[in-house]
């Protein structure tokens, strides 16, 4: 757990012990000052001394207190980051290959502490431990190693300019990068942000989600242990309207990267424009269409459509939340999907049999139940689920709606919960039009055996990722991002580096140009 | 210039130098095929000697055509569609290369000691420079493994077009005494030791196979083989021609060659004289002058010529020769070796071992050639060229003959008043013999520098930005240095310029 005392050593005094399967893990910080803020490789209380609780969504109980960062703490962090980014600083002078080495070392340390991190993630977020350990942590390590490899390979160019000039470009780091990350994949979203930013030589002020600050703050320990110079990474727990807003409107932050709701995305972009025109990248919401053609492999399509919606308790920006099924196979598909949803095991996320844990907090829980009511009210057919799944914690039954129409609330708005919408379509042209008829454009999928259909549909869909005969396939190598209100910019892959560099053109007069 | 920020470089530049291992036993002396150790098909072995004292180190299995055939069969099988290697995630290939780098780091002392014993390389250089470069290059290439991108292409017509960057297939790699630039000098012993590390890292059987043997037998078997898709050779220009011919005669296999050089090092009067003298010295004398990129024609601008020569002689005279294992020794014995400066990275086609292991997926058959006879041959060739220098009228300023009564040592030798038509100005010496010439104008020195059949590297020392950039374009060489720095070795020209302080 993040160190309580200044200096970063874990302290047993008055701490909260975290148990996993009957075995105690490292002890947490004192409940008095709360898990502190990480600035300059040191631990700081909030300037205001305020703290806020972080909750275990499986029980509704407080895990511990966390320092509540606000504008004053953001100011401190930005100052520290700016100092670390000075011309001539250790970070600026460091060999690019060494930046890669530090990222690899961080990945090594995460591998070392994998079990602990997975447990912390499950405790704070509610996702099943088996998934935290096997999926989230695996992808975190791979992402960091991938970007470690890029550190010394993102080349500028020499350019044959007209005239007697020698012209080349440098890919310089953007500078102080504000990064605001969400709660649905706390560690993974942190890795997606840190990887490209640090590989390209930037410095970071990161605000972690108030719902899930713990795992990211533990990583701060490892960042220091890996050898990143002080000030290169600073991590602030706190709320959006205070700490988040302070970052997006800060006059000395060069770029902000935000992952979260479209609603807040608007605010971030506005604040950037109104302050210092900082560069903005956004990964926002989605209402991704999953199109099942009648010639699809039925078993596989049902399985994948289920996974596309219910994975991570339905809390995926790219969840396949509009399942369009061609009319010939509609009834059978619906029947099988309901059967599958009914058999989904909801329970204690530390139980290895559990497939679905709680929703992340009470706010989300209430919102989802609200959407379920809207669905019923507007005439969708509730086929299973529809209610809370337990008396304690924020568990919701896997829910399936059939006979959904495009204009219903549940077909247009992002629910972010275990609620599946199945819609019927006739022709390929029709479904393409309906699929694209959304303010979102994050992801999409098509299931078909026909090569021509696959090619046609994947070209037609206005979405940043199109999956063919699969869903939620991610790799650090492949870019991810949204069309339209799902965001702008791409994360991961080589493309993911672009937002983190400024291209400087250097043009030098020479006596005589020769090719 | 005001230095901003902290002066401290957070990266430790070099590790602490340990003592070389005593009584190092050579464990691996057989042919490495399919992750196993094989005797030669013929039963023959050859001896390996320490060039510092001419003592026998051990015997190695001598590979010939039959062994090459076995290795190629194993490689071909490892490359089949559906094989573990072909179906492996690219990122996993990268992970294996990083694992190999970890193992080289673990066994750094063993490998460096082997280098010094087997190759005559200074232990300190082997440990700090060569092993350092080896590890860095492996890690560099590991990073590329899942980043080799093809493209999607907007074709005319109703088509979906994309490119895949597929591996070439079975690659024959013929390496002389060293691995070009990426790995440190791989002589037989260290190279075979690497076979064990490759197996330990987890590369599937058949992906890398190592066949020690002689050029005319094993090497020729590779360049003529009908089932090898590409051959990469590092060595002399003379043998390079044979390789290319053999490729043409057999199956038109792709060929890449890294051959010799007679690289010009141009010193202007406005250069920092101390720096220029020092780098010109290292540029020639590094590793006993056995570098393909040695700056073996030093052109000095007339006004500073005399002073430059004087300081170069002084510098050369400071050398201590001796057993490369001992600390304080600066020059070891001659060897039929070719080295290129450490720290070189091969992102492109001219790959060193690391790149060869890394890029896409390649299965390799590697071959070496070595005998003591050749060491003696090399030793005598250098002496012969020194004599020719004296005969052609160059001024012998210091050195000029053998050193000691055992081993193939040659005194650091400096010739001044060298003219372009002398043999020592035209032929690659590959020994500790420095040639210093005089020039007057920029146009003149460009012409003279380019007037050679070689074109490996070149350097220019000047403070004048216009001169520096003019030479960057004008010199016909693959790598042009402005003073000192890390270099990439690619097919296009790489220019590296020293700057006061690098910032990201």
GROMACS .gro file of N, CA, C and O in nm, chain A residues 383-471:
model
  356
  383UNK      N    1  -3.639  -0.928  -2.051
  383UNK     CA    2  -3.638  -1.074  -2.068
  383UNK      C    3  -3.574  -1.146  -1.950
  383UNK      O    4  -3.598  -1.264  -1.927
  384UNK      N    5  -3.486  -1.078  -1.878
  384UNK     CA    6  -3.429  -1.134  -1.755
  384UNK      C    7  -3.361  -1.025  -1.676
  384UNK      O    8  -3.329  -0.919  -1.732
  385UNK      N    9  -3.340  -1.051  -1.547
  385UNK     CA   10  -3.272  -0.954  -1.462
  385UNK      C   11  -3.360  -0.834  -1.433
  385UNK      O   12  -3.480  -0.847  -1.417
  386UNK      N   13  -3.299  -0.717  -1.424
  386UNK     CA   14  -3.374  -0.593  -1.405
  386UNK      C   15  -3.374  -0.541  -1.263
  386UNK      O   16  -3.431  -0.435  -1.237
  387UNK      N   17  -3.312  -0.613  -1.170
  387UNK     CA   18  -3.317  -0.571  -1.029
  387UNK      C   19  -3.179  -0.582  -0.964
  387UNK      O   20  -3.090  -0.645  -1.020
  388UNK      N   21  -3.168  -0.523  -0.842
  388UNK     CA   22  -3.043  -0.545  -0.769
  388UNK      C   23  -3.024  -0.695  -0.744
  388UNK      O   24  -3.121  -0.770  -0.736
  389UNK      N   25  -2.896  -0.735  -0.730
  389UNK     CA   26  -2.867  -0.877  -0.714
  389UNK      C   27  -2.833  -0.917  -0.572
  389UNK      O   28  -2.814  -1.034  -0.542
  390UNK      N   29  -2.824  -0.819  -0.482
  390UNK     CA   30  -2.787  -0.848  -0.343
  390UNK      C   31  -2.836  -0.737  -0.254
  390UNK      O   32  -2.871  -0.629  -0.303
  391UNK      N   33  -2.832  -0.763  -0.123
  391UNK     CA   34  -2.876  -0.661  -0.027
  391UNK      C   35  -2.765  -0.565   0.009
  391UNK      O   36  -2.788  -0.456   0.059
  392UNK      N   37  -2.645  -0.610  -0.011
  392UNK     CA   38  -2.527  -0.529   0.029
  392UNK      C   39  -2.439  -0.511  -0.093
  392UNK      O   40  -2.431  -0.602  -0.178
  393UNK      N   41  -2.375  -0.396  -0.103
  393UNK     CA   42  -2.290  -0.374  -0.219
  393UNK      C   43  -2.373  -0.333  -0.340
  393UNK      O   44  -2.497  -0.331  -0.336
  394UNK      N   45  -2.306  -0.302  -0.451
  394UNK     CA   46  -2.376  -0.245  -0.567
  394UNK      C   47  -2.392  -0.346  -0.680
  394UNK      O   48  -2.358  -0.321  -0.794
  395UNK      N   49  -2.451  -0.460  -0.648
  395UNK     CA   50  -2.466  -0.568  -0.746
  395UNK      C   51  -2.597  -0.554  -0.822
  395UNK      O   52  -2.703  -0.530  -0.763
  396UNK      N   53  -2.590  -0.573  -0.953
  396UNK     CA   54  -2.711  -0.566  -1.036
  396UNK      C   55  -2.719  -0.695  -1.117
  396UNK      O   56  -2.618  -0.743  -1.169
  397UNK      N   57  -2.836  -0.749  -1.129
  397UNK     CA   58  -2.854  -0.872  -1.207
  397UNK      C   59  -2.822  -0.849  -1.353
  397UNK      O   60  -2.857  -0.744  -1.408
  398UNK      N   61  -2.759  -0.948  -1.418
  398UNK     CA   62  -2.743  -0.939  -1.564
  398UNK      C   63  -2.880  -0.926  -1.628
  398UNK      O   64  -2.968  -1.009  -1.603
  399UNK      N   65  -2.899  -0.819  -1.707
  399UNK     CA   66  -3.030  -0.780  -1.756
  399UNK      C   67  -3.032  -0.781  -1.909
  399UNK      O   68  -2.936  -0.734  -1.971
  400UNK      N   69  -3.139  -0.837  -1.968
  400UNK     CA   70  -3.151  -0.836  -2.115
  400UNK      C   71  -3.285  -0.777  -2.156
  400UNK      O   72  -3.390  -0.820  -2.106
  401UNK      N   73  -3.279  -0.680  -2.248
  401UNK     CA   74  -3.399  -0.623  -2.308
  401UNK      C   75  -3.408  -0.668  -2.453
  401UNK      O   76  -3.310  -0.658  -2.529
  402UNK      N   77  -3.526  -0.715  -2.494
  402UNK     CA   78  -3.550  -0.746  -2.635
  402UNK      C   79  -3.646  -0.643  -2.693
  402UNK      O   80  -3.693  -0.553  -2.621
  403UNK      N   81  -3.675  -0.657  -2.823
  403UNK     CA   82  -3.768  -0.564  -2.893
  403UNK      C   83  -3.728  -0.419  -2.870
  403UNK      O   84  -3.814  -0.331  -2.854
  404UNK      N   85  -3.599  -0.391  -2.868
  404UNK     CA   86  -3.554  -0.254  -2.844
  404UNK      C   87  -3.562  -0.175  -2.975
  404UNK      O   88  -3.526  -0.226  -3.082
  405UNK      N   89  -3.611  -0.053  -2.966
  405UNK     CA   90  -3.616   0.036  -3.083
  405UNK      C   91  -3.510   0.144  -3.071
  405UNK      O   92  -3.475   0.187  -2.961
  406UNK      N   93  -3.461   0.193  -3.187
  406UNK     CA   94  -3.351   0.288  -3.190
  406UNK      C   95  -3.376   0.415  -3.111
  406UNK      O   96  -3.281   0.477  -3.062
  407UNK      N   97  -3.502   0.456  -3.100
  407UNK     CA   98  -3.528   0.585  -3.036
  407UNK      C   99  -3.546   0.574  -2.885
  407UNK      O  100  -3.565   0.674  -2.817
  408UNK      N  101  -3.539   0.453  -2.831
  408UNK     CA  102  -3.553   0.439  -2.685
  408UNK      C  103  -3.429   0.492  -2.615
  408UNK      O  104  -3.318   0.487  -2.670
  409UNK      N  105  -3.447   0.539  -2.492
  409UNK     CA  106  -3.335   0.590  -2.413
  409UNK      C  107  -3.225   0.485  -2.399
  409UNK      O  108  -3.106   0.514  -2.413
  410UNK      N  109  -3.267   0.361  -2.373
  410UNK     CA  110  -3.166   0.258  -2.352
  410UNK      C  111  -3.090   0.223  -2.480
  410UNK      O  112  -2.986   0.159  -2.476
  411UNK      N  113  -3.141   0.267  -2.595
  411UNK     CA  114  -3.070   0.243  -2.721
  411UNK      C  115  -2.983   0.361  -2.761
  411UNK      O  116  -2.900   0.350  -2.850
  412UNK      N  117  -3.000   0.473  -2.696
  412UNK     CA  118  -2.925   0.592  -2.737
  412UNK      C  119  -2.821   0.633  -2.634
  412UNK      O  120  -2.714   0.684  -2.668
  413UNK      N  121  -2.852   0.612  -2.506
  413UNK     CA  122  -2.762   0.662  -2.402
  413UNK      C  123  -2.676   0.550  -2.344
  413UNK      O  124  -2.719   0.435  -2.337
  414UNK      N  125  -2.557   0.591  -2.302
  414UNK     CA  126  -2.463   0.495  -2.247
  414UNK      C  127  -2.505   0.458  -2.105
  414UNK      O  128  -2.513   0.545  -2.020
  415UNK      N  129  -2.531   0.329  -2.082
  415UNK     CA  130  -2.581   0.285  -1.953
  415UNK      C  131  -2.466   0.254  -1.857
  415UNK      O  132  -2.469   0.285  -1.739
  416UNK      N  133  -2.360   0.191  -1.913
  416UNK     CA  134  -2.241   0.156  -1.835
  416UNK      C  135  -2.275   0.058  -1.724
  416UNK      O  136  -2.228   0.071  -1.609
  417UNK      N  137  -2.357  -0.040  -1.760
  417UNK     CA  138  -2.391  -0.143  -1.664
  417UNK      C  139  -2.429  -0.271  -1.734
  417UNK      O  140  -2.431  -0.276  -1.859
  418UNK      N  141  -2.464  -0.376  -1.657
  418UNK     CA  142  -2.490  -0.508  -1.716
  418UNK      C  143  -2.630  -0.517  -1.777
  418UNK      O  144  -2.713  -0.598  -1.733
  419UNK      N  145  -2.656  -0.432  -1.877
  419UNK     CA  146  -2.789  -0.425  -1.938
  419UNK      C  147  -2.772  -0.436  -2.089
  419UNK      O  148  -2.715  -0.347  -2.154
  420UNK      N  149  -2.823  -0.547  -2.144
  420UNK     CA  150  -2.803  -0.575  -2.287
  420UNK      C  151  -2.926  -0.537  -2.367
  420UNK      O  152  -3.039  -0.569  -2.326
  421UNK      N  153  -2.905  -0.468  -2.480
  421UNK     CA  154  -3.016  -0.430  -2.569
  421UNK      C  155  -3.005  -0.511  -2.697
  421UNK      O  156  -2.901  -0.507  -2.762
  422UNK      N  157  -3.112  -0.582  -2.733
  422UNK     CA  158  -3.108  -0.657  -2.859
  422UNK      C  159  -3.213  -0.597  -2.953
  422UNK      O  160  -3.330  -0.582  -2.917
  423UNK      N  161  -3.166  -0.562  -3.074
  423UNK     CA  162  -3.253  -0.499  -3.174
  423UNK      C  163  -3.255  -0.585  -3.299
  423UNK      O  164  -3.159  -0.658  -3.328
  424UNK      N  165  -3.360  -0.574  -3.377
  424UNK     CA  166  -3.377  -0.656  -3.496
  424UNK      C  167  -3.350  -0.573  -3.620
  424UNK      O  168  -3.383  -0.453  -3.623
  425UNK      N  169  -3.288  -0.633  -3.724
  425UNK     CA  170  -3.275  -0.561  -3.852
  425UNK      C  171  -3.297  -0.657  -3.968
  425UNK      O  172  -3.287  -0.778  -3.953
  426UNK      N  173  -3.325  -0.595  -4.087
  426UNK     CA  174  -3.350  -0.676  -4.207
  426UNK      C  175  -3.228  -0.682  -4.298
  426UNK      O  176  -3.175  -0.789  -4.328
  427UNK      N  177  -3.188  -0.564  -4.346
  427UNK     CA  178  -3.084  -0.562  -4.449
  427UNK      C  179  -2.955  -0.497  -4.401
  427UNK      O  180  -2.954  -0.421  -4.305
  428UNK      N  181  -2.852  -0.524  -4.477
  428UNK     CA  182  -2.719  -0.474  -4.442
  428UNK      C  183  -2.714  -0.321  -4.452
  428UNK      O  184  -2.656  -0.254  -4.365
  429UNK      N  185  -2.779  -0.265  -4.555
  429UNK     CA  186  -2.777  -0.120  -4.572
  429UNK      C  187  -2.847  -0.052  -4.454
  429UNK      O  188  -2.801   0.049  -4.402
  430UNK      N  189  -2.958  -0.113  -4.418
  430UNK     CA  190  -3.038  -0.058  -4.307
  430UNK      C  191  -2.957  -0.057  -4.177
  430UNK      O  192  -2.951   0.045  -4.107
  431UNK      N  193  -2.892  -0.168  -4.148
  431UNK     CA  194  -2.824  -0.177  -4.019
  431UNK      C  195  -2.702  -0.085  -4.014
  431UNK      O  196  -2.669  -0.030  -3.910
  432UNK      N  197  -2.637  -0.066  -4.130
  432UNK     CA  198  -2.525   0.027  -4.131
  432UNK      C  199  -2.572   0.168  -4.096
  432UNK      O  200  -2.512   0.239  -4.015
  433UNK      N  201  -2.684   0.207  -4.156
  433UNK     CA  202  -2.737   0.340  -4.129
  433UNK      C  203  -2.775   0.355  -3.982
  433UNK      O  204  -2.743   0.454  -3.917
  434UNK      N  205  -2.841   0.254  -3.930
  434UNK     CA  206  -2.886   0.262  -3.790
  434UNK      C  207  -2.765   0.257  -3.696
  434UNK      O  208  -2.761   0.327  -3.595
  435UNK      N  209  -2.666   0.175  -3.730
  435UNK     CA  210  -2.547   0.165  -3.645
  435UNK      C  211  -2.475   0.299  -3.637
  435UNK      O  212  -2.430   0.342  -3.530
  436UNK      N  213  -2.465   0.367  -3.752
  436UNK     CA  214  -2.395   0.496  -3.757
  436UNK      C  215  -2.476   0.610  -3.699
  436UNK      O  216  -2.422   0.717  -3.675
  437UNK      N  217  -2.606   0.586  -3.680
  437UNK     CA  218  -2.693   0.693  -3.632
  437UNK      C  219  -2.678   0.709  -3.481
  437UNK      O  220  -2.764   0.671  -3.401
  438UNK      N  221  -2.567   0.765  -3.440
  438UNK     CA  222  -2.538   0.782  -3.298
  438UNK      C  223  -2.439   0.896  -3.287
  438UNK      O  224  -2.361   0.920  -3.379
  439UNK      N  225  -2.443   0.967  -3.177
  439UNK     CA  226  -2.343   1.073  -3.162
  439UNK      C  227  -2.206   1.011  -3.130
  439UNK      O  228  -2.104   1.076  -3.137
  440UNK      N  229  -2.208   0.885  -3.092
  440UNK     CA  230  -2.083   0.817  -3.057
  440UNK      C  231  -2.021   0.747  -3.178
  440UNK      O  232  -2.085   0.732  -3.282
  441UNK      N  233  -1.898   0.700  -3.161
  441UNK     CA  234  -1.831   0.626  -3.269
  441UNK      C  235  -1.705   0.560  -3.217
  441UNK      O  236  -1.598   0.572  -3.276
  442UNK      N  237  -1.716   0.490  -3.105
  442UNK     CA  238  -1.594   0.436  -3.044
  442UNK      C  239  -1.555   0.303  -3.107
  442UNK      O  240  -1.444   0.285  -3.154
  443UNK      N  241  -1.650   0.208  -3.104
  443UNK     CA  242  -1.618   0.076  -3.159
  443UNK      C  243  -1.742   0.019  -3.225
  443UNK      O  244  -1.851   0.076  -3.218
  444UNK      N  245  -1.722  -0.095  -3.290
  444UNK     CA  246  -1.832  -0.164  -3.356
  444UNK      C  247  -1.782  -0.304  -3.389
  444UNK      O  248  -1.662  -0.330  -3.384
  445UNK      N  249  -1.877  -0.391  -3.422
  445UNK     CA  250  -1.836  -0.525  -3.463
  445UNK      C  251  -1.936  -0.582  -3.560
  445UNK      O  252  -2.052  -0.540  -3.564
  446UNK      N  253  -1.889  -0.677  -3.641
  446UNK     CA  254  -1.978  -0.751  -3.729
  446UNK      C  255  -1.940  -0.897  -3.724
  446UNK      O  256  -1.821  -0.933  -3.723
  447UNK      N  257  -2.043  -0.980  -3.717
  447UNK     CA  258  -2.023  -1.125  -3.716
  447UNK      C  259  -2.083  -1.182  -3.843
  447UNK      O  260  -2.203  -1.169  -3.868
  448UNK      N  261  -2.000  -1.241  -3.925
  448UNK     CA  262  -2.044  -1.298  -4.052
  448UNK      C  263  -1.936  -1.392  -4.102
  448UNK      O  264  -1.820  -1.374  -4.069
  449UNK      N  265  -1.977  -1.489  -4.187
  449UNK     CA  266  -1.875  -1.574  -4.247
  449UNK      C  267  -1.836  -1.522  -4.384
  449UNK      O  268  -1.739  -1.566  -4.445
  450UNK      N  269  -1.915  -1.427  -4.436
  450UNK     CA  270  -1.899  -1.380  -4.574
  450UNK      C  271  -1.790  -1.273  -4.583
  450UNK      O  272  -1.801  -1.167  -4.520
  451UNK      N  273  -1.689  -1.300  -4.663
  451UNK     CA  274  -1.576  -1.208  -4.678
  451UNK      C  275  -1.619  -1.071  -4.727
  451UNK      O  276  -1.577  -0.967  -4.675
  452UNK      N  277  -1.707  -1.069  -4.826
  452UNK     CA  278  -1.750  -0.942  -4.883
  452UNK      C  279  -1.828  -0.860  -4.782
  452UNK      O  280  -1.809  -0.738  -4.771
  453UNK      N  281  -1.917  -0.926  -4.708
  453UNK     CA  282  -1.994  -0.853  -4.606
  453UNK      C  283  -1.900  -0.794  -4.502
  453UNK      O  284  -1.914  -0.679  -4.461
  454UNK      N  285  -1.804  -0.876  -4.460
  454UNK     CA  286  -1.710  -0.831  -4.356
  454UNK      C  287  -1.635  -0.707  -4.403
  454UNK      O  288  -1.625  -0.607  -4.330
  455UNK      N  289  -1.585  -0.710  -4.525
  455UNK     CA  290  -1.511  -0.596  -4.577
  455UNK      C  291  -1.600  -0.473  -4.593
  455UNK      O  292  -1.562  -0.362  -4.561
  456UNK      N  293  -1.720  -0.497  -4.646
  456UNK     CA  294  -1.811  -0.384  -4.671
  456UNK      C  295  -1.852  -0.315  -4.542
  456UNK      O  296  -1.844  -0.193  -4.529
  457UNK      N  297  -1.895  -0.395  -4.446
  457UNK     CA  298  -1.942  -0.338  -4.320
  457UNK      C  299  -1.828  -0.270  -4.245
  457UNK      O  300  -1.843  -0.160  -4.192
  458UNK      N  301  -1.710  -0.332  -4.244
  458UNK     CA  302  -1.601  -0.271  -4.168
  458UNK      C  303  -1.558  -0.139  -4.230
  458UNK      O  304  -1.511  -0.050  -4.159
  459UNK      N  305  -1.576  -0.124  -4.359
  459UNK     CA  306  -1.545   0.005  -4.421
  459UNK      C  307  -1.653   0.108  -4.392
  459UNK      O  308  -1.624   0.226  -4.379
  460UNK      N  309  -1.776   0.062  -4.381
  460UNK     CA  310  -1.889   0.155  -4.370
  460UNK      C  311  -1.909   0.213  -4.230
  460UNK      O  312  -1.960   0.323  -4.215
  461UNK      N  313  -1.869   0.137  -4.129
  461UNK     CA  314  -1.900   0.180  -3.992
  461UNK      C  315  -1.810   0.294  -3.947
  461UNK      O  316  -1.688   0.286  -3.962
  462UNK      N  317  -1.871   0.398  -3.892
  462UNK     CA  318  -1.795   0.514  -3.847
  462UNK      C  319  -1.753   0.492  -3.702
  462UNK      O  320  -1.813   0.545  -3.608
  463UNK      N  321  -1.650   0.414  -3.683
  463UNK     CA  322  -1.605   0.380  -3.548
  463UNK      C  323  -1.455   0.362  -3.548
  463UNK      O  324  -1.397   0.315  -3.647
  464UNK      N  325  -1.391   0.395  -3.437
  464UNK     CA  326  -1.245   0.389  -3.428
  464UNK      C  327  -1.189   0.249  -3.431
  464UNK      O  328  -1.076   0.228  -3.471
  465UNK      N  329  -1.266   0.153  -3.384
  465UNK     CA  330  -1.225   0.012  -3.393
  465UNK      C  331  -1.341  -0.069  -3.445
  465UNK      O  332  -1.454  -0.055  -3.397
  466UNK      N  333  -1.314  -0.149  -3.546
  466UNK     CA  334  -1.416  -0.243  -3.593
  466UNK      C  335  -1.363  -0.383  -3.574
  466UNK      O  336  -1.257  -0.417  -3.626
  467UNK      N  337  -1.435  -0.461  -3.500
  467UNK     CA  338  -1.398  -0.601  -3.479
  467UNK      C  339  -1.479  -0.689  -3.572
  467UNK      O  340  -1.599  -0.669  -3.589
  468UNK      N  341  -1.412  -0.784  -3.634
  468UNK     CA  342  -1.481  -0.878  -3.722
  468UNK      C  343  -1.472  -1.016  -3.660
  468UNK      O  344  -1.363  -1.068  -3.638
  469UNK      N  345  -1.588  -1.074  -3.631
  469UNK     CA  346  -1.595  -1.207  -3.569
  469UNK      C  347  -1.520  -1.216  -3.438
  469UNK      O  348  -1.465  -1.321  -3.403
  470UNK      N  349  -1.514  -1.103  -3.368
  470UNK     CA  350  -1.457  -1.103  -3.234
  470UNK      C  351  -1.501  -0.975  -3.168
  470UNK      O  352  -1.563  -0.889  -3.232
  471UNK      N  353  -1.467  -0.959  -3.040
  471UNK     CA  354  -1.502  -0.834  -2.971
  471UNK      C  355  -1.403  -0.808  -2.859
  471UNK      O  356  -1.350  -0.901  -2.799
   0.00000   0.00000   0.00000
